[in-house]
Amino acid sequence: MSKPNLYVKQGCPWCIDALNYFAEAGLELNVIDVRSDPVRMSELEEISGQSKTPTLKNGDFVVADFDIDEFKQALRENPEEAKKLGLAN
């Protein structure tokens, strides 16, 4: 199984929170800084319809421009995805 992509921008406080949350949860990610690679910014916009970070993509599951509470809510609404990510309660 491939790792989820986490799109971030260096210095973004929500991205720092997300990175800490996923590290504490033990979730391995492909971390993509969209400011350092314009192609990846275009990819972010294509998959999420916006340019804000953090944005997590795992297969067809996308949570865009989230804080930790919003991400946890998305997992509650998508329990199968929570299981796939190993973040089920």
mmCIF file of C-alpha atoms in Angstrom:
data_model
loop_
_atom_site.group_PDB
_atom_site.id
_atom_site.type_symbol
_atom_site.label_atom_id
_atom_site.label_comp_id
_atom_site.label_asym_id
_atom_site.label_seq_id
_atom_site.Cartn_x
_atom_site.Cartn_y
_atom_site.Cartn_z
ATOM 1 C CA MET A 1 0.000 0.000 0.000
ATOM 2 C CA SER A 2 1.330 3.427 -0.901
ATOM 3 C CA LYS A 3 1.696 6.134 1.690
ATOM 4 C CA PRO A 4 -0.863 8.948 1.845
ATOM 5 C CA ASN A 5 0.234 12.309 0.454
ATOM 6 C CA LEU A 6 0.220 15.286 2.788
ATOM 7 C CA TYR A 7 0.489 18.589 0.962
ATOM 8 C CA VAL A 8 2.025 21.327 3.119
ATOM 9 C CA LYS A 9 3.565 24.785 2.931
ATOM 10 C CA GLN A 10 6.679 25.493 4.938
ATOM 11 C CA GLY A 11 5.867 27.709 7.923
ATOM 12 C CA CYS A 12 2.120 26.978 7.853
ATOM 13 C CA PRO A 13 1.003 26.553 11.498
ATOM 14 C CA TRP A 14 -1.810 24.147 10.565
ATOM 15 C CA CYS A 15 0.691 22.057 8.610
ATOM 16 C CA ILE A 16 2.993 21.896 11.636
ATOM 17 C CA ASP A 17 0.040 20.727 13.754
ATOM 18 C CA ALA A 18 -0.862 18.108 11.133
ATOM 19 C CA LEU A 19 2.712 16.817 10.891
ATOM 20 C CA ASN A 20 2.894 16.513 14.681
ATOM 21 C CA TYR A 21 -0.501 14.766 14.836
ATOM 22 C CA PHE A 22 0.425 12.211 12.170
ATOM 23 C CA ALA A 23 3.869 11.631 13.719
ATOM 24 C CA GLU A 24 2.284 10.945 17.116
ATOM 25 C CA ALA A 25 -0.198 8.589 15.433
ATOM 26 C CA GLY A 26 2.660 6.770 13.683
ATOM 27 C CA LEU A 27 1.257 7.406 10.197
ATOM 28 C CA GLU A 28 3.917 7.379 7.484
ATOM 29 C CA LEU A 29 3.307 10.005 4.817
ATOM 30 C CA ASN A 30 4.716 11.397 1.620
ATOM 31 C CA VAL A 31 5.117 15.023 2.679
ATOM 32 C CA ILE A 32 4.975 17.389 -0.272
ATOM 33 C CA ASP A 33 5.904 21.067 0.113
ATOM 34 C CA VAL A 34 3.919 22.724 -2.671
ATOM 35 C CA ARG A 35 5.861 25.990 -2.475
ATOM 36 C CA SER A 36 9.084 24.267 -3.494
ATOM 37 C CA ASP A 37 7.545 22.553 -6.540
ATOM 38 C CA PRO A 38 4.988 24.406 -8.713
ATOM 39 C CA VAL A 39 3.977 21.146 -10.417
ATOM 40 C CA ARG A 40 2.901 19.767 -7.051
ATOM 41 C CA MET A 41 0.883 22.957 -6.372
ATOM 42 C CA SER A 42 -0.991 22.285 -9.619
ATOM 43 C CA GLU A 43 -1.514 18.693 -8.464
ATOM 44 C CA LEU A 44 -2.924 19.931 -5.140
ATOM 45 C CA GLU A 45 -5.329 22.262 -6.936
ATOM 46 C CA GLU A 46 -6.431 19.456 -9.261
ATOM 47 C CA ILE A 47 -7.176 16.932 -6.507
ATOM 48 C CA SER A 48 -8.775 19.316 -4.009
ATOM 49 C CA GLY A 49 -10.092 22.254 -6.013
ATOM 50 C CA GLN A 50 -8.108 24.725 -3.904
ATOM 51 C CA SER A 51 -4.543 25.698 -2.950
ATOM 52 C CA LYS A 52 -4.678 25.637 0.836
ATOM 53 C CA THR A 53 -2.788 23.329 3.137
ATOM 54 C CA PRO A 54 -2.605 20.993 4.876
ATOM 55 C CA THR A 55 -4.378 18.654 2.504
ATOM 56 C CA LEU A 56 -4.260 14.874 2.843
ATOM 57 C CA LYS A 57 -4.923 12.499 -0.043
ATOM 58 C CA ASN A 58 -5.157 8.740 0.377
ATOM 59 C CA GLY A 59 -6.509 7.124 -2.767
ATOM 60 C CA ASP A 60 -9.849 8.830 -3.450
ATOM 61 C CA PHE A 61 -10.082 10.167 0.127
ATOM 62 C CA VAL A 62 -9.150 13.861 0.300
ATOM 63 C CA VAL A 63 -9.351 16.203 3.285
ATOM 64 C CA ALA A 64 -8.453 19.715 2.203
ATOM 65 C CA ASP A 65 -7.422 22.752 4.222
ATOM 66 C CA PHE A 66 -8.021 21.201 7.637
ATOM 67 C CA ASP A 67 -7.174 21.678 11.274
ATOM 68 C CA ILE A 68 -6.884 18.587 13.470
ATOM 69 C CA ASP A 69 -10.493 18.731 14.709
ATOM 70 C CA GLU A 70 -11.758 18.950 11.122
ATOM 71 C CA PHE A 71 -9.565 16.006 10.139
ATOM 72 C CA LYS A 72 -10.846 13.908 13.033
ATOM 73 C CA GLN A 73 -14.410 14.777 11.988
ATOM 74 C CA ALA A 74 -13.660 13.630 8.437
ATOM 75 C CA LEU A 75 -12.422 10.312 9.866
ATOM 76 C CA ARG A 76 -15.580 9.918 11.954
ATOM 77 C CA GLU A 77 -17.627 10.479 8.793
ATOM 78 C CA ASN A 78 -15.469 7.985 6.852
ATOM 79 C CA PRO A 79 -14.713 5.082 9.224
ATOM 80 C CA GLU A 80 -13.398 2.850 6.425
ATOM 81 C CA GLU A 81 -10.793 5.473 5.564
ATOM 82 C CA ALA A 82 -9.887 5.796 9.241
ATOM 83 C CA LYS A 83 -9.243 2.023 9.263
ATOM 84 C CA LYS A 84 -7.159 2.181 6.083
ATOM 85 C CA LEU A 85 -5.033 4.916 7.648
ATOM 86 C CA GLY A 86 -4.753 3.058 10.940
ATOM 87 C CA LEU A 87 -6.426 5.952 12.743
ATOM 88 C CA ALA A 88 -9.675 4.271 13.763
ATOM 89 C CA ASN A 89 -10.660 4.861 17.391
#
